mmCIF file with all atom_site columns, C-alpha atoms in Angstrom:
data_model
loop_
_atom_site.group_PDB
_atom_site.id
_atom_site.type_symbol
_atom_site.label_atom_id
_atom_site.label_alt_id
_atom_site.label_comp_id
_atom_site.label_asym_id
_atom_site.label_entity_id
_atom_site.label_seq_id
_atom_site.pdbx_PDB_ins_code
_atom_site.Cartn_x
_atom_site.Cartn_y
_atom_site.Cartn_z
_atom_site.occupancy
_atom_site.B_iso_or_equiv
_atom_site.pdbx_formal_charge
_atom_site.auth_seq_id
_atom_site.auth_comp_id
_atom_site.auth_asym_id
_atom_site.auth_atom_id
_atom_site.pdbx_PDB_model_num
ATOM 1  C CA . MET A 1 1  ? 32.401 58.564  -27.549 1.00 76.00 ? 168 MET A CA 1
ATOM 2  C CA . LEU A 1 2  ? 30.720 57.017  -24.512 1.00 79.00 ? 169 LEU A CA 1
ATOM 3  C CA . LEU A 1 3  ? 30.541 53.636  -26.227 1.00 79.00 ? 170 LEU A CA 1
ATOM 4  C CA . ALA A 1 4  ? 34.269 53.787  -26.990 1.00 83.00 ? 171 ALA A CA 1
ATOM 5  C CA . GLN A 1 5  ? 35.039 54.605  -23.346 1.00 86.00 ? 172 GLN A CA 1
ATOM 6  C CA . ARG A 1 6  ? 32.904 51.715  -22.103 1.00 86.00 ? 173 ARG A CA 1
ATOM 7  C CA . THR A 1 7  ? 34.511 49.333  -24.569 1.00 90.00 ? 174 THR A CA 1
ATOM 8  C CA . SER A 1 8  ? 37.953 50.502  -23.492 1.00 91.00 ? 175 SER A CA 1
ATOM 9  C CA . LEU A 1 9  ? 37.021 50.009  -19.836 1.00 90.00 ? 176 LEU A CA 1
ATOM 10 C CA . ARG A 1 10 ? 35.762 46.485  -20.561 1.00 92.00 ? 177 ARG A CA 1
ATOM 11 C CA . ILE A 1 11 ? 38.949 45.619  -22.397 1.00 93.00 ? 178 ILE A CA 1
ATOM 12 C CA . ARG A 1 12 ? 41.086 46.940  -19.532 1.00 94.00 ? 179 ARG A CA 1
ATOM 13 C CA . THR A 1 13 ? 38.956 45.063  -17.002 1.00 95.00 ? 180 THR A CA 1
ATOM 14 C CA . LEU A 1 14 ? 39.242 41.813  -18.937 1.00 95.00 ? 181 LEU A CA 1
ATOM 15 C CA . SER A 1 15 ? 42.972 42.346  -19.358 1.00 96.00 ? 182 SER A CA 1
ATOM 16 C CA . ALA A 1 16 ? 43.355 42.885  -15.612 1.00 96.00 ? 183 ALA A CA 1
ATOM 17 C CA . LEU A 1 17 ? 41.319 39.752  -14.892 1.00 96.00 ? 184 LEU A CA 1
ATOM 18 C CA . ALA A 1 18 ? 43.409 37.735  -17.340 1.00 97.00 ? 185 ALA A CA 1
ATOM 19 C CA . ALA A 1 19 ? 46.607 39.018  -15.737 1.00 97.00 ? 186 ALA A CA 1
ATOM 20 C CA . GLY A 1 20 ? 45.254 38.122  -12.308 1.00 97.00 ? 187 GLY A CA 1
ATOM 21 C CA . LEU A 1 21 ? 44.358 34.617  -13.448 1.00 97.00 ? 188 LEU A CA 1
ATOM 22 C CA . ALA A 1 22 ? 47.793 34.176  -15.001 1.00 97.00 ? 189 ALA A CA 1
ATOM 23 C CA . ALA A 1 23 ? 49.448 35.287  -11.766 1.00 97.00 ? 190 ALA A CA 1
ATOM 24 C CA . THR A 1 24 ? 47.250 32.911  -9.779  1.00 98.00 ? 191 THR A CA 1
ATOM 25 C CA . ALA A 1 25 ? 48.117 30.028  -12.095 1.00 98.00 ? 192 ALA A CA 1
ATOM 26 C CA . ALA A 1 26 ? 51.817 30.844  -11.792 1.00 98.00 ? 193 ALA A CA 1
ATOM 27 C CA . THR A 1 27 ? 51.536 30.924  -7.998  1.00 98.00 ? 194 THR A CA 1
ATOM 28 C CA . ILE A 1 28 ? 49.736 27.574  -7.927  1.00 98.00 ? 195 ILE A CA 1
ATOM 29 C CA . GLY A 1 29 ? 52.400 26.121  -10.221 1.00 97.00 ? 196 GLY A CA 1
ATOM 30 C CA . ALA A 1 30 ? 55.161 27.438  -7.984  1.00 98.00 ? 197 ALA A CA 1
ATOM 31 C CA . ILE A 1 31 ? 53.503 25.948  -4.899  1.00 98.00 ? 198 ILE A CA 1
ATOM 32 C CA . ALA A 1 32 ? 53.125 22.599  -6.661  1.00 97.00 ? 199 ALA A CA 1
ATOM 33 C CA . GLY A 1 33 ? 56.778 22.669  -7.707  1.00 96.00 ? 200 GLY A CA 1
ATOM 34 C CA . LEU A 1 34 ? 57.887 23.563  -4.193  1.00 96.00 ? 201 LEU A CA 1
ATOM 35 C CA . THR A 1 35 ? 55.765 20.768  -2.750  1.00 94.00 ? 202 THR A CA 1
ATOM 36 C CA . ALA A 1 36 ? 57.332 18.277  -5.146  1.00 94.00 ? 203 ALA A CA 1
ATOM 37 C CA . ALA A 1 37 ? 60.826 19.512  -4.299  1.00 94.00 ? 204 ALA A CA 1
ATOM 38 C CA . ILE A 1 38 ? 60.161 19.187  -0.567  1.00 92.00 ? 205 ILE A CA 1
ATOM 39 C CA . THR A 1 39 ? 58.793 15.693  -1.093  1.00 90.00 ? 206 THR A CA 1
ATOM 40 C CA . VAL A 1 40 ? 61.880 14.609  -2.997  1.00 91.00 ? 207 VAL A CA 1
ATOM 41 C CA . ALA A 1 41 ? 64.314 16.337  -0.642  1.00 93.00 ? 208 ALA A CA 1
ATOM 42 C CA . VAL A 1 42 ? 62.730 15.338  2.685   1.00 93.00 ? 209 VAL A CA 1
ATOM 43 C CA . VAL A 1 43 ? 60.144 12.581  2.486   1.00 90.00 ? 210 VAL A CA 1
ATOM 44 C CA . ALA A 1 44 ? 62.000 10.220  0.156   1.00 87.00 ? 211 ALA A CA 1
ATOM 45 C CA . PRO A 1 45 ? 65.250 10.117  2.203   1.00 91.00 ? 212 PRO A CA 1
ATOM 46 C CA . LEU A 1 46 ? 63.247 9.892   5.427   1.00 93.00 ? 213 LEU A CA 1
ATOM 47 C CA . THR A 1 47 ? 61.297 6.940   4.045   1.00 92.00 ? 214 THR A CA 1
ATOM 48 C CA . TYR A 1 48 ? 64.561 5.283   3.031   1.00 90.00 ? 215 TYR A CA 1
ATOM 49 C CA . LEU A 1 49 ? 66.068 5.786   6.503   1.00 91.00 ? 216 LEU A CA 1
ATOM 50 C CA . LEU A 1 50 ? 62.969 4.519   8.293   1.00 91.00 ? 217 LEU A CA 1
ATOM 51 C CA . ARG A 1 51 ? 62.898 1.461   6.057   1.00 90.00 ? 218 ARG A CA 1
ATOM 52 C CA . ARG A 1 52 ? 66.545 0.740   6.888   1.00 88.00 ? 219 ARG A CA 1
ATOM 53 C CA . ILE A 1 53 ? 65.894 1.163   10.613  1.00 87.00 ? 220 ILE A CA 1
ATOM 54 C CA . PHE A 1 54 ? 62.858 -1.111  10.667  1.00 86.00 ? 221 PHE A CA 1
ATOM 55 C CA . ASP A 1 55 ? 64.518 -3.701  8.416   1.00 85.00 ? 222 ASP A CA 1
ATOM 56 C CA . GLY A 1 56 ? 67.415 -3.746  10.874  1.00 74.00 ? 223 GLY A CA 1
ATOM 57 C CA . ARG A 1 57 ? 65.076 -4.280  13.812  1.00 71.00 ? 224 ARG A CA 1
ATOM 58 C CA . HIS A 1 58 ? 63.333 -7.077  11.964  1.00 66.00 ? 225 HIS A CA 1
ATOM 59 C CA . LEU A 1 59 ? 66.642 -8.831  11.316  1.00 64.00 ? 226 LEU A CA 1
ATOM 60 C CA . ALA A 1 60 ? 67.772 -8.329  14.920  1.00 65.00 ? 227 ALA A CA 1
ATOM 61 C CA . ALA A 1 61 ? 64.486 -9.714  16.287  1.00 65.00 ? 228 ALA A CA 1
ATOM 62 C CA . ASN A 1 62 ? 64.898 -12.876 14.203  1.00 67.00 ? 229 ASN A CA 1
ATOM 63 C CA . GLY A 1 63 ? 68.495 -13.327 15.299  1.00 61.00 ? 230 GLY A CA 1
ATOM 64 C CA . SER A 1 64 ? 69.798 -13.139 11.742  1.00 54.00 ? 231 SER A CA 1
#
C-alpha cells in the first residue's frame, strides 16, 4: 500500500513538473513570437524611414 502511494506521488510530481515545463516553453515561445512581431512592426519601418532620411541628406549634401 505504501509503495503504491509513493509511486502515485512520484507520478503526480513528474506530471506537475512536465506541465510546468510545458507552460514555461509556451511562455518562452509567446515571448519570442511577440519579439518578432514587434521587430517587424516597429524596427523594420523605422529602419526604412531612417534610410530614406539619410539618403535624402546625402543627396542634398552632394547637390544632386
